[in-house]
Short mmCIF file of C-alpha atoms and ligand atoms in Angstrom, two decimals:
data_model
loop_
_atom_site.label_atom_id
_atom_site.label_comp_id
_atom_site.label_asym_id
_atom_site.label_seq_id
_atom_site.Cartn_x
_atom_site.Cartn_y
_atom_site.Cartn_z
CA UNK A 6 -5.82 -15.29 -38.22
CA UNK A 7 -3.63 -16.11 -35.12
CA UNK A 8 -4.85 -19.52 -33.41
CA UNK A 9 -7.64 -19.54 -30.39
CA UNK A 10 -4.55 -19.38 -27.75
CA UNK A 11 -4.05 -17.19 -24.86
CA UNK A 12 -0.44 -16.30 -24.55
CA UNK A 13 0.35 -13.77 -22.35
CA UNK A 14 3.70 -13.65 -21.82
CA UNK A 15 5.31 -10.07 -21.23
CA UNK A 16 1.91 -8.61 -20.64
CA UNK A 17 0.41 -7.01 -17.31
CA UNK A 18 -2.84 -7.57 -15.62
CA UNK A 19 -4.65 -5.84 -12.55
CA UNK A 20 -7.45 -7.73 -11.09
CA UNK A 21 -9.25 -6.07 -8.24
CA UNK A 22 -10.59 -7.96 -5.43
CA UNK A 23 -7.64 -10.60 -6.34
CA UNK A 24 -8.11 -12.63 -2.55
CA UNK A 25 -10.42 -14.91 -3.01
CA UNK A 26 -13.71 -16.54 -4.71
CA UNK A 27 -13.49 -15.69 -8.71
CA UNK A 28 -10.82 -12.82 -8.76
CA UNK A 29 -8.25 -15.63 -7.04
CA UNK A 30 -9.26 -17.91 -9.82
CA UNK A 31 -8.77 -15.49 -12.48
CA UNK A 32 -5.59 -14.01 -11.64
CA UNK A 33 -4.19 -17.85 -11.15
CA UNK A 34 -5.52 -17.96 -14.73
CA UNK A 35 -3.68 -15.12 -16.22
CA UNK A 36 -0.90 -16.28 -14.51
CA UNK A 37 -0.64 -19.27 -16.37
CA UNK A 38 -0.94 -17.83 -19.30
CA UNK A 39 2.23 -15.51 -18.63
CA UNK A 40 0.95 -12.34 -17.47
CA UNK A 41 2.58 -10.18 -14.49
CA UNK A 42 -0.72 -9.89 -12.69
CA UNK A 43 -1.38 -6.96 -10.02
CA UNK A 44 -3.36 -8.53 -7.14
CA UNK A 45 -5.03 -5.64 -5.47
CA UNK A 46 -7.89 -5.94 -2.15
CA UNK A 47 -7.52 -5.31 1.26
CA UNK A 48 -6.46 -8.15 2.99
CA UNK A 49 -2.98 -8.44 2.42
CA UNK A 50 -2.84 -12.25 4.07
CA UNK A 51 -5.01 -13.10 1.16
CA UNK A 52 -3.15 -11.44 -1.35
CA UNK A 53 -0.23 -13.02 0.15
CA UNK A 54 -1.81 -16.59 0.06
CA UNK A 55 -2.45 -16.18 -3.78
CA UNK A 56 1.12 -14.79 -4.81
CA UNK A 57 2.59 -17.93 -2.96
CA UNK A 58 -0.20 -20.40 -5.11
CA UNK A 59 1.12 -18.37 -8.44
CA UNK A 60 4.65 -18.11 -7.77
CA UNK A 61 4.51 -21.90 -6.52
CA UNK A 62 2.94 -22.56 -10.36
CA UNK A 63 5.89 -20.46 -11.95
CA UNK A 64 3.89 -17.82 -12.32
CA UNK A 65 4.97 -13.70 -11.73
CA UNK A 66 2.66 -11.59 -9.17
CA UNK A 67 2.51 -8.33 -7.30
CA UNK A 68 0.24 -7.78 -4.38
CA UNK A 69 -1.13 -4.30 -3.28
CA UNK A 70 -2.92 -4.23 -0.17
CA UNK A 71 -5.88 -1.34 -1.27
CA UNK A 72 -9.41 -0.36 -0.02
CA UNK A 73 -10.81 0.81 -3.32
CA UNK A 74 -13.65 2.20 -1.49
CA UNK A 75 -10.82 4.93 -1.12
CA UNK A 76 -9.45 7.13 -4.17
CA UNK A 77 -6.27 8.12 -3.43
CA UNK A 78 -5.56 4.41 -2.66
CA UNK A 79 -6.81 4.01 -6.46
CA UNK A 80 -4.07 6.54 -7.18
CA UNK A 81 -1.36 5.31 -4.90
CA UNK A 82 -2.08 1.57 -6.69
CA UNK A 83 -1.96 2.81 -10.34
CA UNK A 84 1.07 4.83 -9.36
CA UNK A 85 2.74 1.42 -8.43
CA UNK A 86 1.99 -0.05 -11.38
CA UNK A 87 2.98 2.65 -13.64
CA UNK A 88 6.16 2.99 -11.74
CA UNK A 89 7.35 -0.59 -12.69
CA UNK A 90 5.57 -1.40 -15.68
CA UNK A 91 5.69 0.33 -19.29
CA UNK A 92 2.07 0.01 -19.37
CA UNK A 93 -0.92 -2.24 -18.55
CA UNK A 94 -2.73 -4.63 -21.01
CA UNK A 95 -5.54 -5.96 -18.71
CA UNK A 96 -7.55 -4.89 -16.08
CA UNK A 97 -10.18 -6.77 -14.59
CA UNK A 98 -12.39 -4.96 -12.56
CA UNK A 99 -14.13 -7.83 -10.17
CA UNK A 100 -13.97 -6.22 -6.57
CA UNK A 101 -17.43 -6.45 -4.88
CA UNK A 102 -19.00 -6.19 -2.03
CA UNK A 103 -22.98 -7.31 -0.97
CA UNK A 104 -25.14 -5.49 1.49
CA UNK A 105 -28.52 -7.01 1.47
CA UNK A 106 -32.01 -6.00 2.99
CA UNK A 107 -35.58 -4.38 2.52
CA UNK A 108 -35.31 -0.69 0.57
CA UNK A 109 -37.32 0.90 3.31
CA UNK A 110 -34.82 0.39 5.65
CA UNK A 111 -31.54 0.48 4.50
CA UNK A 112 -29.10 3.03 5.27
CA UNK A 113 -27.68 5.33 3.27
CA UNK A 114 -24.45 4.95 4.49
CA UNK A 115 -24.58 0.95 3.37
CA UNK A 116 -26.10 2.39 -0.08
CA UNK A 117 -22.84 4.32 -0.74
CA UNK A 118 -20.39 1.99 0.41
CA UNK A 119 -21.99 -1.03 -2.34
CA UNK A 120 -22.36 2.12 -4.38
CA UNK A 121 -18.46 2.90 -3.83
CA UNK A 122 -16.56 -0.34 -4.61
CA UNK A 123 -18.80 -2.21 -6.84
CA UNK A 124 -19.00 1.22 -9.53
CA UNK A 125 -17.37 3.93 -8.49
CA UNK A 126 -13.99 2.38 -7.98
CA UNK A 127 -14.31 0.41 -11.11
CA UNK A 128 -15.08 3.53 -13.02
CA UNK A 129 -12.16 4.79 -11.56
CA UNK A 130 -9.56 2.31 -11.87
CA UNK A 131 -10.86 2.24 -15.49
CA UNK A 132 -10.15 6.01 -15.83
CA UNK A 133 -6.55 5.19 -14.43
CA UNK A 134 -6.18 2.11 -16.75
CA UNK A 135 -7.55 3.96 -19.68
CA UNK A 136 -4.52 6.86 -19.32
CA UNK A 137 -1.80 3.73 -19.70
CA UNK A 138 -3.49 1.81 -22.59
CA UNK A 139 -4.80 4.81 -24.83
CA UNK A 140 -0.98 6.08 -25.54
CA UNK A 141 -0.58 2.34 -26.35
CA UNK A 142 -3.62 1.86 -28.56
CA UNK A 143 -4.50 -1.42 -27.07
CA UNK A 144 -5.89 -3.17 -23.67
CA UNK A 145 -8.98 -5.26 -22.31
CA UNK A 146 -11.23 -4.37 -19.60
CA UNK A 147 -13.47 -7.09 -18.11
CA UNK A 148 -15.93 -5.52 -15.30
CA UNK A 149 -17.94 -8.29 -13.39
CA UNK A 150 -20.81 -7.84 -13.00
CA UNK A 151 -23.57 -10.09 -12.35
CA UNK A 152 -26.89 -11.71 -12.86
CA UNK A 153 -28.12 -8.75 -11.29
CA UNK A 154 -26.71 -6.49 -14.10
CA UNK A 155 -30.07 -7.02 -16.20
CA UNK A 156 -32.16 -8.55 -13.54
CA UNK A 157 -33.83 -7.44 -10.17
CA UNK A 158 -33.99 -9.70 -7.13
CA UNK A 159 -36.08 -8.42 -3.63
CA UNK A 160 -34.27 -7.03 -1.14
CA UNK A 161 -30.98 -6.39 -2.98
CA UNK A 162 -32.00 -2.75 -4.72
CA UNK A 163 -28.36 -1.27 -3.58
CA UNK A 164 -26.19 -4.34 -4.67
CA UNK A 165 -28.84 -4.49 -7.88
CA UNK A 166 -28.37 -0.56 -8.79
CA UNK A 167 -24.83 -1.33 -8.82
CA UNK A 168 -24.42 -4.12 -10.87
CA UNK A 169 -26.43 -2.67 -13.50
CA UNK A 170 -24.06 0.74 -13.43
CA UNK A 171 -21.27 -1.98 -14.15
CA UNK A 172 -23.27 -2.66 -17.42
CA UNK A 173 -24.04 0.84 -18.35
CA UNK A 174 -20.07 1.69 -17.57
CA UNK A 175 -18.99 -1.17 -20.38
CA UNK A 176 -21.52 0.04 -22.61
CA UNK A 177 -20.37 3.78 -23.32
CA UNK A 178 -16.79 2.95 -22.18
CA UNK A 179 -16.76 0.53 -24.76
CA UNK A 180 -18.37 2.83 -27.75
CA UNK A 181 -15.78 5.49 -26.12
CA UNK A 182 -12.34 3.95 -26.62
CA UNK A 183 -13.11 1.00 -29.16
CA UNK A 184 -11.51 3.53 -31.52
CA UNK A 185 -8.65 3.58 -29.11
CA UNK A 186 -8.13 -0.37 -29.65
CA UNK A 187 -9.35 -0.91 -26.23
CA UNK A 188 -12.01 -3.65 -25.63
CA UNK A 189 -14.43 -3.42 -23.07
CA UNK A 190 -16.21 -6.18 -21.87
CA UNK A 191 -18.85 -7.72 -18.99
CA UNK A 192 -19.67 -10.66 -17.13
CA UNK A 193 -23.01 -11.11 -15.56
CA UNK A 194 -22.40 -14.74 -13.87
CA UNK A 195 -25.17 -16.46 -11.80
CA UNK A 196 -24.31 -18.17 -8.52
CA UNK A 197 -20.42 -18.44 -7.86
CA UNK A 198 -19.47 -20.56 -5.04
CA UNK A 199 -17.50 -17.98 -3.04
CA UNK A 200 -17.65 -16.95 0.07
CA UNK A 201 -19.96 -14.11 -0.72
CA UNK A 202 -22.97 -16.15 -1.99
CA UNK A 203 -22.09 -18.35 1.00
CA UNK A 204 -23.35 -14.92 2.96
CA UNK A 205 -25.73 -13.55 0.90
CA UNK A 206 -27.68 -17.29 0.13
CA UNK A 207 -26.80 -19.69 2.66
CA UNK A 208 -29.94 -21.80 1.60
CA UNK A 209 -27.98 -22.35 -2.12
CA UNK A 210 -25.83 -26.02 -1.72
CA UNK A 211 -22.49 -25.11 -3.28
CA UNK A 212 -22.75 -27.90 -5.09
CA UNK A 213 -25.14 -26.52 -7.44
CA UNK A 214 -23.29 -23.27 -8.28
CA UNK A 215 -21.03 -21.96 -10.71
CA UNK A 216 -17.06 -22.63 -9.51
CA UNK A 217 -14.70 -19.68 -9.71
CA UNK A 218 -13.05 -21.27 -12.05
CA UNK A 219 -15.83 -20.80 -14.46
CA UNK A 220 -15.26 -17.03 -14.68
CA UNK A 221 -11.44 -17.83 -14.63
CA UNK A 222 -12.48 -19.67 -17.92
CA UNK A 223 -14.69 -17.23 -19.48
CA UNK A 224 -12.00 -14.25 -19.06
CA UNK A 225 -9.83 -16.21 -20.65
CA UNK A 226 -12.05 -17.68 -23.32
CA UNK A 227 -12.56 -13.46 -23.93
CA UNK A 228 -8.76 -12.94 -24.02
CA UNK A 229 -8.68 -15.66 -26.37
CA UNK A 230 -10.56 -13.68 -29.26
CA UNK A 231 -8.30 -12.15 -32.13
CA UNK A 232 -8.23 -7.99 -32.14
CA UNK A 233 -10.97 -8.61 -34.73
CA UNK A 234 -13.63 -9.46 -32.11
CA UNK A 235 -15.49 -7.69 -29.33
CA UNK A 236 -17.92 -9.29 -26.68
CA UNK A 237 -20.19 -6.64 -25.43
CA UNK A 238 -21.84 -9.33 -22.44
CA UNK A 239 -21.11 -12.55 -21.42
CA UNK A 240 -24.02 -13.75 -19.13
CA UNK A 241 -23.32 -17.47 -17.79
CA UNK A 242 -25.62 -18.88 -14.87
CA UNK A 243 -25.33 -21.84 -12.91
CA UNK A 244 -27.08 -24.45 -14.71
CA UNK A 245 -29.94 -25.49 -12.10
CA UNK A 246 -31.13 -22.06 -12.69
CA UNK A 247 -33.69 -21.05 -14.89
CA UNK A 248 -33.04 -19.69 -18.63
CA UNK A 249 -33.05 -15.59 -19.11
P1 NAP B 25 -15.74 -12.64 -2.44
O1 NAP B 25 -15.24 -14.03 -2.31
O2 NAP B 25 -16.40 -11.99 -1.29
O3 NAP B 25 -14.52 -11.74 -2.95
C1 NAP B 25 -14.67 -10.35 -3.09
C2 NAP B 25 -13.31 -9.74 -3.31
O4 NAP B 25 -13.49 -8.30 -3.40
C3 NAP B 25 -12.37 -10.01 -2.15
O5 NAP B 25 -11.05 -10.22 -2.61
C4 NAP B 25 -12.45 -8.72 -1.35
O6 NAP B 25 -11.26 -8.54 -0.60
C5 NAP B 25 -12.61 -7.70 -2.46
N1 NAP B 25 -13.12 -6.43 -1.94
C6 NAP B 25 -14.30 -6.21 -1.30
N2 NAP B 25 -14.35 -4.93 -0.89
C7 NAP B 25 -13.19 -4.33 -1.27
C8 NAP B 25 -12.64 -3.04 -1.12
N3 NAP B 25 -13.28 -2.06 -0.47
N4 NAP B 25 -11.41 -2.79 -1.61
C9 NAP B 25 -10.71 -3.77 -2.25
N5 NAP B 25 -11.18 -5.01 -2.45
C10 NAP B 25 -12.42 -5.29 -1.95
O7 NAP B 25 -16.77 -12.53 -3.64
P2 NAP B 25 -16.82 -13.17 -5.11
O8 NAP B 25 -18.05 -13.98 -5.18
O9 NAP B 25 -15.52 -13.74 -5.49
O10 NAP B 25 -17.14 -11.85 -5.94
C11 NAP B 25 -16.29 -11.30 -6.92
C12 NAP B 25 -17.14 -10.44 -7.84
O11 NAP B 25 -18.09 -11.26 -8.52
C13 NAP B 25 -17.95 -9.38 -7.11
O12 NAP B 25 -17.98 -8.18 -7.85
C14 NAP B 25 -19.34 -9.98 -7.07
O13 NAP B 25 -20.34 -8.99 -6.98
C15 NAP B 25 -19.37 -10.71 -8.37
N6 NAP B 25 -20.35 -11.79 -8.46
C16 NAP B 25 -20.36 -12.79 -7.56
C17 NAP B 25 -21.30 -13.78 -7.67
C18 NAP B 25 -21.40 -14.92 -6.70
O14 NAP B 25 -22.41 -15.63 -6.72
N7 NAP B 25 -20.40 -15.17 -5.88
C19 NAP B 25 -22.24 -13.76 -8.71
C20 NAP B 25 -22.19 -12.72 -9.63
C21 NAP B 25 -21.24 -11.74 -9.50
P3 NAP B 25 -11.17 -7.78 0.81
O15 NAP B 25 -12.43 -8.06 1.56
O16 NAP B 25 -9.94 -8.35 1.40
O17 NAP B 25 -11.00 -6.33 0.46
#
């Protein structure tokens, strides 16, 4: 069995919502390890900011300014890619967005836009991932979701609903393509200290939550596993918090 090392040298990553918080500290972390990591989220300053940090480290990245709220920009990304790479060996579905308040009077149009980026565009770029890794009989896709993916906090039912699709989305996607020698994995992490629990809790001290680097650590830690394994859920909470 090979040894518990992640070497990713000549392979390629996407990781949505690569700006900031944990998908910043993950793609830094598969740029260590040698992957050509796709940075894809709307802000292109931020994008910017982390292909200077990983190109500063030695590292090899390509930003794409996309709304993944939209599908053809979906398409136009995954066209990119598959114009300059042979294939793609990692995706890492993490963009999110939170839009909090009482059920009774939240609009739908807020409902479909949480609805939008935090599942549909993940099931999406995983349909676009899934057409370059079957041919190639191999990849790893790590959806974050969160805390929220098995439990149910007031006042959060859109953000809630959609974390938990995450978690249905690994589970058949996983059964569907293990065959395939595609994993299919998810992350349910407590409190991150990011800029959106900043928003969403602003009564939580940072001090107490999870770093980004955390989830940077248990991707890898995933991507560590020989082809023999397969993690179905990974659920890590800040440890102030109470167990399950
Ligand atoms: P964050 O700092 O707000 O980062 C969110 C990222 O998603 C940003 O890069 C943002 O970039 C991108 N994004 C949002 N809407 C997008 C869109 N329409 N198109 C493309 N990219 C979009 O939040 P975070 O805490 O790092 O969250 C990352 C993931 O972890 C999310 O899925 C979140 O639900 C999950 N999570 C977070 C926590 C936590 O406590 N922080 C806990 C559990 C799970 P742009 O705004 O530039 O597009």
């Amino acid at each position: 069995m090979k040894p518990m090392t992640v070497d990713l040298r000549g392979q390629t990553a996407l990781v949505t919502g690569a700006g900031r918080g944990i998908g910043r500290a993950i793609s830094a972390s598969l740029a260590a390890a040698g992957a050509r990591v796709y940075l894809a989220a709307r802000t292109a300053e931020q994008l910017q900011s982390v292909a200077e940090q990983i190109s500063r480290s030695g590292g090899n990245s390509v930003p794409i300014p996309t709304d993944l709220a939209s599908e053809e920009q979906i398409q136009a990304l995954f066209g990119k890619i598959h114009s300059q790479e042979a294939g793609l060996d990692i995706l890492i579905n993490n963009a999110g967005v939170g839009i909090y308040g009482p059920a009774v009077d939240f609009t739908s149009t807020d409902f479909d836009t949480v609805m939008r980026v935090n599942a549909k565009a993940a099931f999406l770029c995983c349909q676009q991932a899934l057409k370059l890794m079957i041919p190639k009989k191999r990849g790893y896709i790590i959806n974050i979701s969160s805390v929220l993916g098995f439990k149910g906090y007031a006042n959060q039912a859109a953000y809630t609903a959609s974390k938990h699709a995450l978690v249905g989305l690994t589970k058949s996607l996983a059964a569907e393509v293990q065959e395939q020698g595609i994993r299919v994995s998810v992350i349910l992490p407590g409190g991150v200290n990011t800029r959106m629990i900043a928003d969403a809790r602003p009564d939580l001290d940072p001090e107490i939550l999870l770093q980004p680097e955390d989830i940077a650590h248990t991707v890898m830690f995933l991507l560590s596993l020989s082809d023999l394994a397969a993690v179905d859920q990974i659920y890590i909470r800040r440890r102030s918090s109470k167990p399950f």
